[in-house]
């Protein structure tokens, strides 16, 4: 991934780089009945928000965050330095070495492709291990234009049935799903909006372009916050 330094500067300041709240992690680990000395990977961990939650709710587990962007890994390391059961490294989430009892991944699998990513992760799962990932989905029924506009850069986006068919095609059985709308997105975009405002004064032309792009994304989301969704999917290899 070749991202401009201005993009990294903006997003490395954020608590997280995509929609999500700690309750998503708590729901997933509770629903999967996870406890004890497990090995857990957070794929595409960004600045480590979910590593922190995983470490707190699974205190006997070892949490390993992986992200392709050194700037995000550095921010994650700083934020997590006092947390004993977490380590974070720069790496490729398509080339994992397990075995992991849980592979968690919020808003990142689309970089690999859902089927490709799940197939790659299957090799890194311990027997009985599970994946928990969130991915953008279209709402049921007729899709409003505002939702299509928001997802216009994601031509392969599908609806819940389409996503779950991909999970099955990758050789997994779906355990449960949870819709993420409104609140987890507001948490993310409110923090992004604050950082946009903080960086505006005296911003270079390149930074202004990045800030304008981020502000456009927020404005598109505000047109349909109840219908712009991630689906959090829990699944195990069949
Ligand atoms: C939308 S962000 C989500 C970050 C984090 N999971 C969160 O929810 O805050 C997607 C993350 O995936 C990372 N990423 C993309 N492709 C990757 C790859 N091949 N290997 C590792 N990380 C990758 C990006 O650097 C980015 O931090």
PDB file of N, CA, C and O in Angstrom, residues 6 32 53 56 58-60 69 72 77 91 109 115 136 139 167 172-173 179-180 230:
ATOM      1  N   UNK A   6       0.674  12.444   4.486  1.00  0.00           N
ATOM      2  CA  UNK A   6      -0.378  13.269   5.111  1.00  0.00           C
ATOM      3  C   UNK A   6      -1.551  12.397   5.556  1.00  0.00           C
ATOM      4  O   UNK A   6      -2.174  12.640   6.598  1.00  0.00           O
ATOM      5  N   UNK A  32     -18.453 -16.527  21.474  1.00  0.00           N
ATOM      6  CA  UNK A  32     -17.583 -17.670  21.145  1.00  0.00           C
ATOM      7  C   UNK A  32     -17.150 -18.435  22.398  1.00  0.00           C
ATOM      8  O   UNK A  32     -16.478 -19.460  22.303  1.00  0.00           O
ATOM      9  N   UNK A  53      -8.878  -3.801  23.896  1.00  0.00           N
ATOM     10  CA  UNK A  53     -10.102  -4.432  24.432  1.00  0.00           C
ATOM     11  C   UNK A  53      -9.920  -5.941  24.563  1.00  0.00           C
ATOM     12  O   UNK A  53     -10.328  -6.542  25.561  1.00  0.00           O
ATOM     13  N   UNK A  56      -7.925  -6.718  27.600  1.00  0.00           N
ATOM     14  CA  UNK A  56      -8.649  -6.518  28.864  1.00  0.00           C
ATOM     15  C   UNK A  56      -9.679  -7.616  29.096  1.00  0.00           C
ATOM     16  O   UNK A  56      -9.858  -8.077  30.227  1.00  0.00           O
ATOM     17  N   UNK A  58      -9.663 -10.666  27.733  1.00  0.00           N
ATOM     18  CA  UNK A  58      -9.048 -12.004  27.755  1.00  0.00           C
ATOM     19  C   UNK A  58      -7.680 -11.875  28.448  1.00  0.00           C
ATOM     20  O   UNK A  58      -6.626 -11.992  27.808  1.00  0.00           O
ATOM     21  N   UNK A  59      -7.675 -11.626  29.772  1.00  0.00           N
ATOM     22  CA  UNK A  59      -6.414 -11.276  30.448  1.00  0.00           C
ATOM     23  C   UNK A  59      -5.365 -12.387  30.434  1.00  0.00           C
ATOM     24  O   UNK A  59      -4.179 -12.104  30.565  1.00  0.00           O
ATOM     25  N   UNK A  60      -5.787 -13.624  30.254  1.00  0.00           N
ATOM     26  CA  UNK A  60      -4.795 -14.728  30.206  1.00  0.00           C
ATOM     27  C   UNK A  60      -4.325 -15.011  28.778  1.00  0.00           C
ATOM     28  O   UNK A  60      -3.443 -15.841  28.559  1.00  0.00           O
ATOM     29  N   UNK A  69       1.063  -0.879   8.156  1.00  0.00           N
ATOM     30  CA  UNK A  69       1.543   0.510   8.205  1.00  0.00           C
ATOM     31  C   UNK A  69       2.398   0.764   9.448  1.00  0.00           C
ATOM     32  O   UNK A  69       1.876   0.799  10.575  1.00  0.00           O
ATOM     33  N   UNK A  72       1.072   3.252  12.023  1.00  0.00           N
ATOM     34  CA  UNK A  72      -0.011   2.797  12.902  1.00  0.00           C
ATOM     35  C   UNK A  72       0.549   1.865  13.988  1.00  0.00           C
ATOM     36  O   UNK A  72       0.138   1.921  15.143  1.00  0.00           O
ATOM     37  N   UNK A  77       2.001   0.645  19.523  1.00  0.00           N
ATOM     38  CA  UNK A  77       3.007   0.258  20.521  1.00  0.00           C
ATOM     39  C   UNK A  77       3.026   1.258  21.674  1.00  0.00           C
ATOM     40  O   UNK A  77       3.109   0.877  22.842  1.00  0.00           O
ATOM     41  N   UNK A  91       3.459  -6.102   9.554  1.00  0.00           N
ATOM     42  CA  UNK A  91       3.453  -7.346   8.792  1.00  0.00           C
ATOM     43  C   UNK A  91       2.275  -7.407   7.855  1.00  0.00           C
ATOM     44  O   UNK A  91       1.466  -6.477   7.786  1.00  0.00           O
ATOM     45  N   UNK A 109     -10.476  -6.981   6.223  1.00  0.00           N
ATOM     46  CA  UNK A 109     -10.371  -8.159   5.352  1.00  0.00           C
ATOM     47  C   UNK A 109     -10.560  -7.780   3.881  1.00  0.00           C
ATOM     48  O   UNK A 109     -10.065  -8.463   2.986  1.00  0.00           O
ATOM     49  N   UNK A 115     -13.043 -13.951   0.518  1.00  0.00           N
ATOM     50  CA  UNK A 115     -12.775 -15.384   0.325  1.00  0.00           C
ATOM     51  C   UNK A 115     -11.274 -15.660   0.434  1.00  0.00           C
ATOM     52  O   UNK A 115     -10.843 -16.585   1.141  1.00  0.00           O
ATOM     53  N   UNK A 136     -18.057  -4.202   5.270  1.00  0.00           N
ATOM     54  CA  UNK A 136     -19.175  -3.398   4.780  1.00  0.00           C
ATOM     55  C   UNK A 136     -20.194  -4.242   4.044  1.00  0.00           C
ATOM     56  O   UNK A 136     -19.811  -5.137   3.287  1.00  0.00           O
ATOM     57  N   UNK A 139     -27.656  -2.636   2.713  1.00  0.00           N
ATOM     58  CA  UNK A 139     -28.873  -3.000   3.446  1.00  0.00           C
ATOM     59  C   UNK A 139     -29.748  -3.931   2.609  1.00  0.00           C
ATOM     60  O   UNK A 139     -29.588  -4.023   1.390  1.00  0.00           O
ATOM     61  N   UNK A 167     -18.447 -16.403   2.870  1.00  0.00           N
ATOM     62  CA  UNK A 167     -17.885 -17.097   4.040  1.00  0.00           C
ATOM     63  C   UNK A 167     -18.015 -18.613   3.845  1.00  0.00           C
ATOM     64  O   UNK A 167     -17.066 -19.374   4.065  1.00  0.00           O
ATOM     65  N   UNK A 172     -16.084 -22.059   5.530  1.00  0.00           N
ATOM     66  CA  UNK A 172     -16.409 -21.776   6.942  1.00  0.00           C
ATOM     67  C   UNK A 172     -17.915 -21.941   7.190  1.00  0.00           C
ATOM     68  O   UNK A 172     -18.725 -21.730   6.273  1.00  0.00           O
ATOM     69  N   UNK A 173     -18.248 -22.245   8.431  1.00  0.00           N
ATOM     70  CA  UNK A 173     -19.641 -22.227   8.871  1.00  0.00           C
ATOM     71  C   UNK A 173     -19.856 -20.967   9.708  1.00  0.00           C
ATOM     72  O   UNK A 173     -19.045 -20.679  10.603  1.00  0.00           O
ATOM     73  N   UNK A 179     -25.093  -6.663  13.228  1.00  0.00           N
ATOM     74  CA  UNK A 179     -25.052  -5.454  12.405  1.00  0.00           C
ATOM     75  C   UNK A 179     -24.400  -4.322  13.181  1.00  0.00           C
ATOM     76  O   UNK A 179     -24.742  -4.094  14.348  1.00  0.00           O
ATOM     77  N   UNK A 180     -23.481  -3.623  12.541  1.00  0.00           N
ATOM     78  CA  UNK A 180     -22.860  -2.435  13.150  1.00  0.00           C
ATOM     79  C   UNK A 180     -23.297  -1.220  12.331  1.00  0.00           C
ATOM     80  O   UNK A 180     -22.816  -1.017  11.207  1.00  0.00           O
ATOM     81  N   UNK A 230     -21.588  -2.165   8.711  1.00  0.00           N
ATOM     82  CA  UNK A 230     -20.679  -3.303   8.704  1.00  0.00           C
ATOM     83  C   UNK A 230     -21.481  -4.483   9.249  1.00  0.00           C
ATOM     84  O   UNK A 230     -22.365  -4.307  10.106  1.00  0.00           O
TER      85      UNK A 230
END
